[in-house]
PDB file of C-alpha atoms and ligand atoms in Angstrom:
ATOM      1  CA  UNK A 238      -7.233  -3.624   7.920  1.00 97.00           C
ATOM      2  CA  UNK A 239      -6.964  -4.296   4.421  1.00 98.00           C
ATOM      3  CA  UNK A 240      -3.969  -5.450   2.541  1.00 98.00           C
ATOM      4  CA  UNK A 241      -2.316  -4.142  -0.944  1.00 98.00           C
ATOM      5  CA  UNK A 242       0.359  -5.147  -2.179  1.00 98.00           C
ATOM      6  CA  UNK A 243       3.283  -3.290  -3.303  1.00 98.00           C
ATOM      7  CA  UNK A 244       4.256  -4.443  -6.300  1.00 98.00           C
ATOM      8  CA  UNK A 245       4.404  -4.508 -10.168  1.00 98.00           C
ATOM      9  CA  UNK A 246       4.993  -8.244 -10.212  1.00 98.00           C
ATOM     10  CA  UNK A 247       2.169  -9.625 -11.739  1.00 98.00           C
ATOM     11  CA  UNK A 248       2.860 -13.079 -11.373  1.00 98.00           C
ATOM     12  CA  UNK A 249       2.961 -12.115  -7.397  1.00 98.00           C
ATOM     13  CA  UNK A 250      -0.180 -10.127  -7.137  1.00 98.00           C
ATOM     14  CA  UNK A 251      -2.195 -12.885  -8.996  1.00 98.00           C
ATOM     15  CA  UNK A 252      -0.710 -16.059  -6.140  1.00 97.00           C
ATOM     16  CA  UNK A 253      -1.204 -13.378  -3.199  1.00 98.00           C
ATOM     17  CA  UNK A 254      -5.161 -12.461  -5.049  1.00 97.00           C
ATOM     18  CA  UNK A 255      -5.645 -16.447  -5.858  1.00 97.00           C
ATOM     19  CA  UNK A 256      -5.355 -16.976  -1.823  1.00 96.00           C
ATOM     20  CA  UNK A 257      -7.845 -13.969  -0.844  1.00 95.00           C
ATOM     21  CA  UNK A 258      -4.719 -11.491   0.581  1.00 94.00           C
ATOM     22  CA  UNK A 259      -5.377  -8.409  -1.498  1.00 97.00           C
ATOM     23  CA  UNK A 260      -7.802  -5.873  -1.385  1.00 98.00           C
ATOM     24  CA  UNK A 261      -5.431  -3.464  -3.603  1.00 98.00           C
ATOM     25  CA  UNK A 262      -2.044  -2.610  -5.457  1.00 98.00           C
ATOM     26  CA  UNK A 263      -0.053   0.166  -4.970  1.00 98.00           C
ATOM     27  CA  UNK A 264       2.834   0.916  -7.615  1.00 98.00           C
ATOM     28  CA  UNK A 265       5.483   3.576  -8.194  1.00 98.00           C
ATOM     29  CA  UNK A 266       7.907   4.462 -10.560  1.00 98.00           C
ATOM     30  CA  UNK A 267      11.291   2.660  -9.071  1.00 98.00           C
ATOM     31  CA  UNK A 268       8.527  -0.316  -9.029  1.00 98.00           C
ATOM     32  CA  UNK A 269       7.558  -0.208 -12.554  1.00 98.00           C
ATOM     33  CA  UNK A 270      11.368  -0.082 -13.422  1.00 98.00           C
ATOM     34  CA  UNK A 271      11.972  -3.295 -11.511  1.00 98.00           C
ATOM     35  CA  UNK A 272       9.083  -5.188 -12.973  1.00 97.00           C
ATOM     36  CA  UNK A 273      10.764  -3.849 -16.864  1.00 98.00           C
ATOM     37  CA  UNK A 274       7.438  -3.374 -18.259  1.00 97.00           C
ATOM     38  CA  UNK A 275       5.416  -0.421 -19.952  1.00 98.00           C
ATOM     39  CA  UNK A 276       3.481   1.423 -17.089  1.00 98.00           C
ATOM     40  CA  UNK A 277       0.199   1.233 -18.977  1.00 98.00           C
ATOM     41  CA  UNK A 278       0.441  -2.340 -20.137  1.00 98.00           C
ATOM     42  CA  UNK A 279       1.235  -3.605 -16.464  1.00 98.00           C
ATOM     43  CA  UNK A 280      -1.103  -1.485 -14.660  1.00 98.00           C
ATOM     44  CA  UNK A 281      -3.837  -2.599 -16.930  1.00 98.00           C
ATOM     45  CA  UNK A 282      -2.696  -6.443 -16.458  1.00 98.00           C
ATOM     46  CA  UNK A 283      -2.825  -5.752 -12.856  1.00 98.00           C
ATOM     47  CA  UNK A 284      -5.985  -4.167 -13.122  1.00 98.00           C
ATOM     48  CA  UNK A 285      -7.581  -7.126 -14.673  1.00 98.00           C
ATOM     49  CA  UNK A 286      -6.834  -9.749 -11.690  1.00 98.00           C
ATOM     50  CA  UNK A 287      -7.568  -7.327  -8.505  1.00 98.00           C
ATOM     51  CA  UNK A 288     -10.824  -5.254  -8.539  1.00 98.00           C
ATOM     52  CA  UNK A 289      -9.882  -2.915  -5.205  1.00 98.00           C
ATOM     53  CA  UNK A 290      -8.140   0.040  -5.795  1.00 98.00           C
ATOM     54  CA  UNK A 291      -4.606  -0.015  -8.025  1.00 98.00           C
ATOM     55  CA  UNK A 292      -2.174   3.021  -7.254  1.00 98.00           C
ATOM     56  CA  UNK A 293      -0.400   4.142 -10.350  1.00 98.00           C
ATOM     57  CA  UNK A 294       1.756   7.167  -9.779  1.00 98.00           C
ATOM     58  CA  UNK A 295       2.188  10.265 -11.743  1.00 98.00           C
ATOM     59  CA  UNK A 296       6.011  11.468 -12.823  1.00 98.00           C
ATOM     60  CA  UNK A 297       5.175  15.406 -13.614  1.00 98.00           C
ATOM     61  CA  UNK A 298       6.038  17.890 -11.128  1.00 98.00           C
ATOM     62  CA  UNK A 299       3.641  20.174 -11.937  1.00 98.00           C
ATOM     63  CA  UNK A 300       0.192  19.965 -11.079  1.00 98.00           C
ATOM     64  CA  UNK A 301      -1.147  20.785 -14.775  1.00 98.00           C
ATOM     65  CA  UNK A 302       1.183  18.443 -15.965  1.00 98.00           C
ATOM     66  CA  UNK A 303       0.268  15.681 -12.769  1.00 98.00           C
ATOM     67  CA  UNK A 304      -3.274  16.532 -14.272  1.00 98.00           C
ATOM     68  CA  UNK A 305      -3.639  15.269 -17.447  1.00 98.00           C
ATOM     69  CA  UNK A 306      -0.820  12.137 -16.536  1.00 98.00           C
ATOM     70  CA  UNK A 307      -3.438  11.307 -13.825  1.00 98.00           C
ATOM     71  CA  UNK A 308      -6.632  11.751 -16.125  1.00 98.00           C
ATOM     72  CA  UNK A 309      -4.337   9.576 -18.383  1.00 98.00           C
ATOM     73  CA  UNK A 310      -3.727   6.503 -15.961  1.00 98.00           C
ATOM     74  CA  UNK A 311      -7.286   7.089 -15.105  1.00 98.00           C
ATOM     75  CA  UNK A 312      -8.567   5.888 -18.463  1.00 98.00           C
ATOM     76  CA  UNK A 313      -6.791   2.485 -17.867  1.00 98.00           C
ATOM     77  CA  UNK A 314      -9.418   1.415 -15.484  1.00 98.00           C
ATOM     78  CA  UNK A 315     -12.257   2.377 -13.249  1.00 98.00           C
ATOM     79  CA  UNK A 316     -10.370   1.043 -10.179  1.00 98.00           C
ATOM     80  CA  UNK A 317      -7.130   3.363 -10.632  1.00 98.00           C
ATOM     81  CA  UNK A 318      -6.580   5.467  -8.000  1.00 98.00           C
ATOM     82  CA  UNK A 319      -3.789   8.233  -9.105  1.00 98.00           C
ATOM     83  CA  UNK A 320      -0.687   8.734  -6.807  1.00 98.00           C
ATOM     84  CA  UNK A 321       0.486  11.618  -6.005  1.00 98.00           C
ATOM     85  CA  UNK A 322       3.444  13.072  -4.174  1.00 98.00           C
ATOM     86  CA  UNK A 323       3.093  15.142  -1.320  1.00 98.00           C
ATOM     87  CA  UNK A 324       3.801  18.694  -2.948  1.00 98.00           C
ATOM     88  CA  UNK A 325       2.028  21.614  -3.402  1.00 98.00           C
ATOM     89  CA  UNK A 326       1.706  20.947  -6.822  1.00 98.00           C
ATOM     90  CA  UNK A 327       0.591  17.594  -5.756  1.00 98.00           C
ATOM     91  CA  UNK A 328      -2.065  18.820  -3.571  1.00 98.00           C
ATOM     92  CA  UNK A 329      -3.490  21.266  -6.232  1.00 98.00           C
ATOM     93  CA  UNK A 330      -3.609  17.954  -8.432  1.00 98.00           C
ATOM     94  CA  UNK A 331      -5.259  16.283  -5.393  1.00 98.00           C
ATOM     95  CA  UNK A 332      -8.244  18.606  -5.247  1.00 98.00           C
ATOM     96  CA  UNK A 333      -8.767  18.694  -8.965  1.00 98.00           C
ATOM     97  CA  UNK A 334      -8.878  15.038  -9.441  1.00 98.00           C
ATOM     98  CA  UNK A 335     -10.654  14.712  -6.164  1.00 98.00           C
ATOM     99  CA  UNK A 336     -13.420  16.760  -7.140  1.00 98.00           C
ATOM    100  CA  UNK A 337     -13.898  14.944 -10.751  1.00 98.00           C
ATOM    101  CA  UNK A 338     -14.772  11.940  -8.598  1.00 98.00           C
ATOM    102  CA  UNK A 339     -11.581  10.197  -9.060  1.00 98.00           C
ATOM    103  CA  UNK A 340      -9.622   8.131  -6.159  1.00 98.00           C
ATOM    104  CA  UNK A 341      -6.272   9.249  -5.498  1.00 98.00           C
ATOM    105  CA  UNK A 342      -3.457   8.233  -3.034  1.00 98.00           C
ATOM    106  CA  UNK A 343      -1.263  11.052  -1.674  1.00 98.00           C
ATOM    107  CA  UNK A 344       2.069   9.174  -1.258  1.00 98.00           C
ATOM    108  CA  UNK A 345       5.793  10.113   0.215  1.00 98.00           C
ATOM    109  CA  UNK A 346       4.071  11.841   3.723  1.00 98.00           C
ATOM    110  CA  UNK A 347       6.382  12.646   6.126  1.00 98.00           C
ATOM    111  CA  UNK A 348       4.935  14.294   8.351  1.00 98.00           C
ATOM    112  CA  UNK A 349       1.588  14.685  10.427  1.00 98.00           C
ATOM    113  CA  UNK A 350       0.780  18.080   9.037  1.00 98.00           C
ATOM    114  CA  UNK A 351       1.279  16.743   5.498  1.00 98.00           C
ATOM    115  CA  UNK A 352      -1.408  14.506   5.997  1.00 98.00           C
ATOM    116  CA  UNK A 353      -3.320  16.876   7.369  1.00 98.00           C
ATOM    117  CA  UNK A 354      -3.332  18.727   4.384  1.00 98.00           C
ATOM    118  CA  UNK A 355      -3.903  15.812   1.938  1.00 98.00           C
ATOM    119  CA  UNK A 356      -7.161  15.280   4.117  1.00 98.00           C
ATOM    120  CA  UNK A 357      -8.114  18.659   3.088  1.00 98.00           C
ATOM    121  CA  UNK A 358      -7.819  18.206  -0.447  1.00 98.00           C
ATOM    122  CA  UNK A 359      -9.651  15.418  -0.795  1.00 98.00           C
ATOM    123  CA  UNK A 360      -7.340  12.356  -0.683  1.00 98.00           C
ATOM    124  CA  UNK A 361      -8.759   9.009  -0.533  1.00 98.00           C
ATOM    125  CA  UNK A 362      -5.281   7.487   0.662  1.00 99.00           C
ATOM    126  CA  UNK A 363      -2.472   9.319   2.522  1.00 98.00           C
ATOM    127  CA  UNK A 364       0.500   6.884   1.932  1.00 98.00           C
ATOM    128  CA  UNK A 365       3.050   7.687   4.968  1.00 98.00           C
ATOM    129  CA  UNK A 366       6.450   5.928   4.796  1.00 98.00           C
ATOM    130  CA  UNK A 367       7.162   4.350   8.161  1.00 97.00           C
ATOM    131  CA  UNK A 368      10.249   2.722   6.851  1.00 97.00           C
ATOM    132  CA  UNK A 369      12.253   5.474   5.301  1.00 98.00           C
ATOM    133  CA  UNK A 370      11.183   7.449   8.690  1.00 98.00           C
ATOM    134  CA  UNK A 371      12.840   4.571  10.343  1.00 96.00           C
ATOM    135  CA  UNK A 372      15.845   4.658   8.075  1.00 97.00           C
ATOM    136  CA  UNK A 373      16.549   8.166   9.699  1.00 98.00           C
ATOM    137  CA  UNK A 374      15.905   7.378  13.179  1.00 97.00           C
ATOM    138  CA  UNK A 375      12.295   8.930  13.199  1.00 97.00           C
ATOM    139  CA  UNK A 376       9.785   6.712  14.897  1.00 97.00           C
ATOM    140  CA  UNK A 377       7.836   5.746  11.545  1.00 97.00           C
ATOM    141  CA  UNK A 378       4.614   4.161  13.910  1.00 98.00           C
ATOM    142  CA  UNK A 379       4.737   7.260  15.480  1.00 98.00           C
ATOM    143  CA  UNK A 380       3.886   9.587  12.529  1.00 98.00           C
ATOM    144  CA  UNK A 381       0.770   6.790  11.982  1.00 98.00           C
ATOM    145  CA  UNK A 382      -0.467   7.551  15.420  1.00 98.00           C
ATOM    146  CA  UNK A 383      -0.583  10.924  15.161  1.00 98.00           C
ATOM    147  CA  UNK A 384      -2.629  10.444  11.357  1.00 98.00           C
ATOM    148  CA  UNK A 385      -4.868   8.021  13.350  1.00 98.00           C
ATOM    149  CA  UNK A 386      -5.215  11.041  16.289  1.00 98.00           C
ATOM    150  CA  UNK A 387      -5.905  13.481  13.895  1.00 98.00           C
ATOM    151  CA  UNK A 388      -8.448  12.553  11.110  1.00 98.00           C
ATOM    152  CA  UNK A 389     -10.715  11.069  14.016  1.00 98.00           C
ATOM    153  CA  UNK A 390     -10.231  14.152  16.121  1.00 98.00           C
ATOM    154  CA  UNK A 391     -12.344  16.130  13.024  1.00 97.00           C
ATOM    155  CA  UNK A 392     -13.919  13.315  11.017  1.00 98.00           C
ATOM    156  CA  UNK A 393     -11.537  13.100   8.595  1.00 98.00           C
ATOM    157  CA  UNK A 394     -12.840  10.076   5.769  1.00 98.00           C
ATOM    158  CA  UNK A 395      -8.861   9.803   3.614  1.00 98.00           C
ATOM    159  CA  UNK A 396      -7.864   6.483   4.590  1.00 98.00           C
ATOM    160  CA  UNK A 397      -4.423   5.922   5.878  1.00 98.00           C
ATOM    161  CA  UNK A 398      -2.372   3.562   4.098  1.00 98.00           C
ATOM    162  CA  UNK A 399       0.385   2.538   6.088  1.00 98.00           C
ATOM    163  CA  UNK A 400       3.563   2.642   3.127  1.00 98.00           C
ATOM    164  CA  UNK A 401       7.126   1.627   3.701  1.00 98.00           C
ATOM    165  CA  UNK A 402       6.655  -1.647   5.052  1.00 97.00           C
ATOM    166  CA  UNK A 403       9.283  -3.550   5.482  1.00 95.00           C
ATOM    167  CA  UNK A 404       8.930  -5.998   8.236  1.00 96.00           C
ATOM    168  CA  UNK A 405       6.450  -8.181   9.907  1.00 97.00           C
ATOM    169  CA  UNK A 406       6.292  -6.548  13.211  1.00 96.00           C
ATOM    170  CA  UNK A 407       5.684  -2.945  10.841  1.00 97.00           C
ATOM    171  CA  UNK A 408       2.150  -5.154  10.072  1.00 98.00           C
ATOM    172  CA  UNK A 409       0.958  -5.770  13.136  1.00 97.00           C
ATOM    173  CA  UNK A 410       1.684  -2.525  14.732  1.00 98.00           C
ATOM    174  CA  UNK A 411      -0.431  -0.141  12.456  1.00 98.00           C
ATOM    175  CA  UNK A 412      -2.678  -3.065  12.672  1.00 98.00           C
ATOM    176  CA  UNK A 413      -2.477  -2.106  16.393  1.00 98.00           C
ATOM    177  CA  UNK A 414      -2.541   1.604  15.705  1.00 98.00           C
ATOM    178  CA  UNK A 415      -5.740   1.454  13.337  1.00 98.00           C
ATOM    179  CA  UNK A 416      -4.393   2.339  10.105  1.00 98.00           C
ATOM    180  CA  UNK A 417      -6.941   1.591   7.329  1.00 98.00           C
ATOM    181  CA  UNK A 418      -4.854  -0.412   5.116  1.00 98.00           C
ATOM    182  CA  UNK A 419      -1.164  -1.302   4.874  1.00 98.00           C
ATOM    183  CA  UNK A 420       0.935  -2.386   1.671  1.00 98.00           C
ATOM    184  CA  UNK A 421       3.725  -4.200   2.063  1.00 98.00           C
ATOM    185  CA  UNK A 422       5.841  -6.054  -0.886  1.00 98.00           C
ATOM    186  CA  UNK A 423       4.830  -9.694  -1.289  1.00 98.00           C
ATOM    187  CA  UNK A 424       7.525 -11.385   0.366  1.00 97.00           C
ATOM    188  CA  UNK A 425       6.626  -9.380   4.105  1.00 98.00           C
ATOM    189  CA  UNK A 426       3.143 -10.704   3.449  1.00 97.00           C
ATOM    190  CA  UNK A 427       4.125 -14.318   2.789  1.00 97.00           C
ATOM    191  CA  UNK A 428       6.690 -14.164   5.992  1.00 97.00           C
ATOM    192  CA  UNK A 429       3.463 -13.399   7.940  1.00 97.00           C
ATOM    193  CA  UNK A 430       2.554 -16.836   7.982  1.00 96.00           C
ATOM    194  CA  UNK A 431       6.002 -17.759   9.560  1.00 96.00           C
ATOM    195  CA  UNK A 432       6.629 -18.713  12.916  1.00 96.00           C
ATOM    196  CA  UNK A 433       9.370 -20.940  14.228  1.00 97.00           C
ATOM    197  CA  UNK A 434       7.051 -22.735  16.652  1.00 98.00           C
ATOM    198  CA  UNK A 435       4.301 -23.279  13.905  1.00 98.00           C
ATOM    199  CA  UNK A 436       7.604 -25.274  11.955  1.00 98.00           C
ATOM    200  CA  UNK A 437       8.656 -26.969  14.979  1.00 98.00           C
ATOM    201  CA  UNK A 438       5.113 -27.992  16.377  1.00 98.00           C
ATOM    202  CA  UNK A 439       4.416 -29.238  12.383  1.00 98.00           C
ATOM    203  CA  UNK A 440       7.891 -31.356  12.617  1.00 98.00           C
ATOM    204  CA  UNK A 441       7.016 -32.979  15.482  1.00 98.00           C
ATOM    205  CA  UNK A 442       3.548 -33.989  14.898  1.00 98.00           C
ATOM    206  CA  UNK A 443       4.729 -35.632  11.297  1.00 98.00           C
ATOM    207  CA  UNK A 444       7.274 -37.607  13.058  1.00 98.00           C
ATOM    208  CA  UNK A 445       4.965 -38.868  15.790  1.00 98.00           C
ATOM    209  CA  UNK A 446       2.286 -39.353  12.343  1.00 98.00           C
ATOM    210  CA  UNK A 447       5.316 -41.565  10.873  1.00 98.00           C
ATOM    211  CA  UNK A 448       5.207 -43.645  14.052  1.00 98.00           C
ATOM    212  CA  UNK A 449       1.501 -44.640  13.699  1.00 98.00           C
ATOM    213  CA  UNK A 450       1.834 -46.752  10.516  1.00 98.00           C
ATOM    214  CA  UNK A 451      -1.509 -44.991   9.908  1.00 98.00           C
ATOM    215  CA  UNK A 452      -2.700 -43.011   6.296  1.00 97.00           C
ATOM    216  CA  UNK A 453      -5.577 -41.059   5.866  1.00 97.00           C
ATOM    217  CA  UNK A 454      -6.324 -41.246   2.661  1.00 96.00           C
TER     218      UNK A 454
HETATM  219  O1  LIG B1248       4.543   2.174  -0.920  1.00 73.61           O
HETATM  220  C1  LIG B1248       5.718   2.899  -0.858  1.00 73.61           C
HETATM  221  C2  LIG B1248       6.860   1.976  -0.850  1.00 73.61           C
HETATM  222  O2  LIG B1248       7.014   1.416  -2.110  1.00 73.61           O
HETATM  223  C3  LIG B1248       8.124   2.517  -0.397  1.00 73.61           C
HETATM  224  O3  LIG B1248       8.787   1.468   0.192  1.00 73.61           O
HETATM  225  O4  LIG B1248      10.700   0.217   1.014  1.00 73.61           O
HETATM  226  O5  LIG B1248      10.935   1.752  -0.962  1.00 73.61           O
HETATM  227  O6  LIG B1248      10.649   2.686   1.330  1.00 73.61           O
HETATM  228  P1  LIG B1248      10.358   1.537   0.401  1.00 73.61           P
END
């Protein structure tokens, strides 16, 4: 499965890229606000450090407009893929930009029959939200599933990208599922590494070190 990261935080993306954890970025606009800089200065900056694909979203809500934004983000590198939200304007951008050869990420699926349709115009990502299902009681794994079920059932190539991550366990369970890649902000992807017996076990052996009187170096 590969990993993006979803963020805006450049300083993040480049320590998570220096250690080998991201194949990809994926930004929107509440992220762009948090990280206070100009959407086509940070994209590019981001753009520079990872080479895999770099989700920048469009703000028009309709599809000529979502058109030329996403041409527009395009031209900021060859590895932007343009996000788009699940509407039918959305989807009429989706095909256009599709068909010019350009990657795009369908984001804000809710539903099975969303992606569905996302597949059919061409997406290269469909972006469900597991946590925001979760936040309304709706099993958010479950709508991943389904994806999975579905875009093998008739060959399907639009990658899922499991969005909405917000905990560790969300990781390894569309791991499980077979989701294509996942993006999670950086602090769930650090908090992978964590594990109370890993601290323990590493406490233990350092005091039983201290007892040796011995040095390695
Ligand atoms: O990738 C989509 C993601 O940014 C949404 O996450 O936590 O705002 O629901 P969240």
């Amino acid at each position: 499965m590969k990993f993006f990261v979803d963020t805006a935080d450049v300083a993040a993306i480049s320590e998570l890229h220096d250690l080998g954890m991201v194949d990809g970025v994926t930004t929107n606009p509440s992220l762009i606000l948090k990280s206070g800089r100009n959407i086509l200065e940070v994209t590019k900056e981001i753009c520079d450090i990872v080479p895999g694909p770099v989700s920048a979203e469009v703000v028009a809500l309709k599809a000529d407009d979502m058109i030329a934004e996403g041409r527009k983000l395009a031209e900021i590198a060859e590895n932007i893929a343009v996000k788009l939200p699940l509407t039918w304007d959305g989807l009429k951008a989706c095909k256009v930009l599709s068909d010019e050869g350009r990657m795009v990420n369908v984001t804000l699926c809710f539903s099975a029959n969303q992606a569905l349709l996302a597949a059919k115009a061409g997406a290269t990502f469909i972006s469900p939200f597991i946590g925001r299902l979760d936040d309304i009681n709706v099993d958010g794994l479950e709508l991943i599933s389904d994806i999975r079920i579905i875009y093998d059932n008739y060959g399907f190539e639009t990658q899922i990208l499991a969005a909405s991550i917000r905990t560790v366990n969300h990781v390894a369970d569309v791991a499980r599922i077979g989701a294509d890649v996942m993006t999670a902000p950086p602090e769930v992807i650090r908090k992978l590494a964590s594990h109370p017996l890993t601290d323990a076990g590493l406490a233990q052996f350092t005091k039983d070190w201290a007892q040796t009187g011995q040095t390695i170096l």
